[in-house]
Amino acid sequence: MPLKDKTSVPMIVEKAARGILAEAENKDQNVAKDMADALMATKEMGMEE
């Protein structure tokens, strides 16, 4: 889903990372934290994937 507004991408990525952590509260938190960290690292590098 390409976005025309590039400022929305970091916000969406951050919300996704927080959602992953919230969903994993009662499950495997280590996997969720790794996934969220990878998402945030991608956001910080400015990758467009």
mmCIF file of C-alpha atoms in Angstrom:
data_model
loop_
_atom_site.group_PDB
_atom_site.id
_atom_site.type_symbol
_atom_site.label_atom_id
_atom_site.label_comp_id
_atom_site.label_asym_id
_atom_site.label_seq_id
_atom_site.Cartn_x
_atom_site.Cartn_y
_atom_site.Cartn_z
ATOM 1 C CA MET A 1 0.000 0.000 0.000
ATOM 2 C CA PRO A 2 1.990 3.006 -1.188
ATOM 3 C CA LEU A 3 1.434 6.195 0.748
ATOM 4 C CA LYS A 4 1.714 9.631 -0.795
ATOM 5 C CA ASP A 5 2.301 11.239 2.593
ATOM 6 C CA LYS A 6 5.743 10.033 3.709
ATOM 7 C CA THR A 7 5.260 11.495 7.196
ATOM 8 C CA SER A 8 2.560 8.898 7.880
ATOM 9 C CA VAL A 9 4.907 5.944 7.438
ATOM 10 C CA PRO A 10 6.907 6.398 10.679
ATOM 11 C CA MET A 11 3.689 6.835 12.647
ATOM 12 C CA ILE A 12 2.183 3.659 11.164
ATOM 13 C CA VAL A 13 5.363 1.682 11.851
ATOM 14 C CA GLU A 14 5.470 2.874 15.453
ATOM 15 C CA LYS A 15 1.804 1.980 15.998
ATOM 16 C CA ALA A 16 2.434 -1.461 14.489
ATOM 17 C CA ALA A 17 5.369 -2.052 16.837
ATOM 18 C CA ARG A 18 3.289 -1.017 19.851
ATOM 19 C CA GLY A 19 0.443 -3.251 18.679
ATOM 20 C CA ILE A 20 2.763 -6.248 18.411
ATOM 21 C CA LEU A 21 3.953 -5.698 21.971
ATOM 22 C CA ALA A 22 0.408 -5.207 23.278
ATOM 23 C CA GLU A 23 -0.861 -8.398 21.626
ATOM 24 C CA ALA A 24 2.011 -10.408 23.075
ATOM 25 C CA GLU A 25 1.447 -9.402 26.703
ATOM 26 C CA ASN A 26 0.276 -12.887 27.621
ATOM 27 C CA LYS A 27 2.217 -14.776 24.979
ATOM 28 C CA ASP A 28 5.832 -14.887 23.827
ATOM 29 C CA GLN A 29 7.155 -11.445 24.716
ATOM 30 C CA ASN A 30 10.709 -12.144 23.555
ATOM 31 C CA VAL A 31 9.595 -12.802 19.981
ATOM 32 C CA ALA A 32 7.302 -9.776 20.045
ATOM 33 C CA LYS A 33 10.070 -7.537 21.359
ATOM 34 C CA ASP A 34 12.429 -8.733 18.622
ATOM 35 C CA MET A 35 9.793 -8.032 15.976
ATOM 36 C CA ALA A 36 9.005 -4.592 17.381
ATOM 37 C CA ASP A 37 12.705 -3.719 17.647
ATOM 38 C CA ALA A 38 13.256 -4.755 14.017
ATOM 39 C CA LEU A 39 10.338 -2.573 12.912
ATOM 40 C CA MET A 40 11.617 0.429 14.844
ATOM 41 C CA ALA A 41 15.147 -0.048 13.464
ATOM 42 C CA THR A 42 13.727 -0.097 9.947
ATOM 43 C CA LYS A 43 11.800 3.095 10.673
ATOM 44 C CA GLU A 44 14.891 4.823 12.021
ATOM 45 C CA MET A 45 16.916 3.853 8.936
ATOM 46 C CA GLY A 46 14.233 5.348 6.731
ATOM 47 C CA MET A 47 13.680 2.226 4.666
ATOM 48 C CA GLU A 48 10.644 2.197 2.376
ATOM 49 C CA GLU A 49 9.492 -1.422 2.598
#
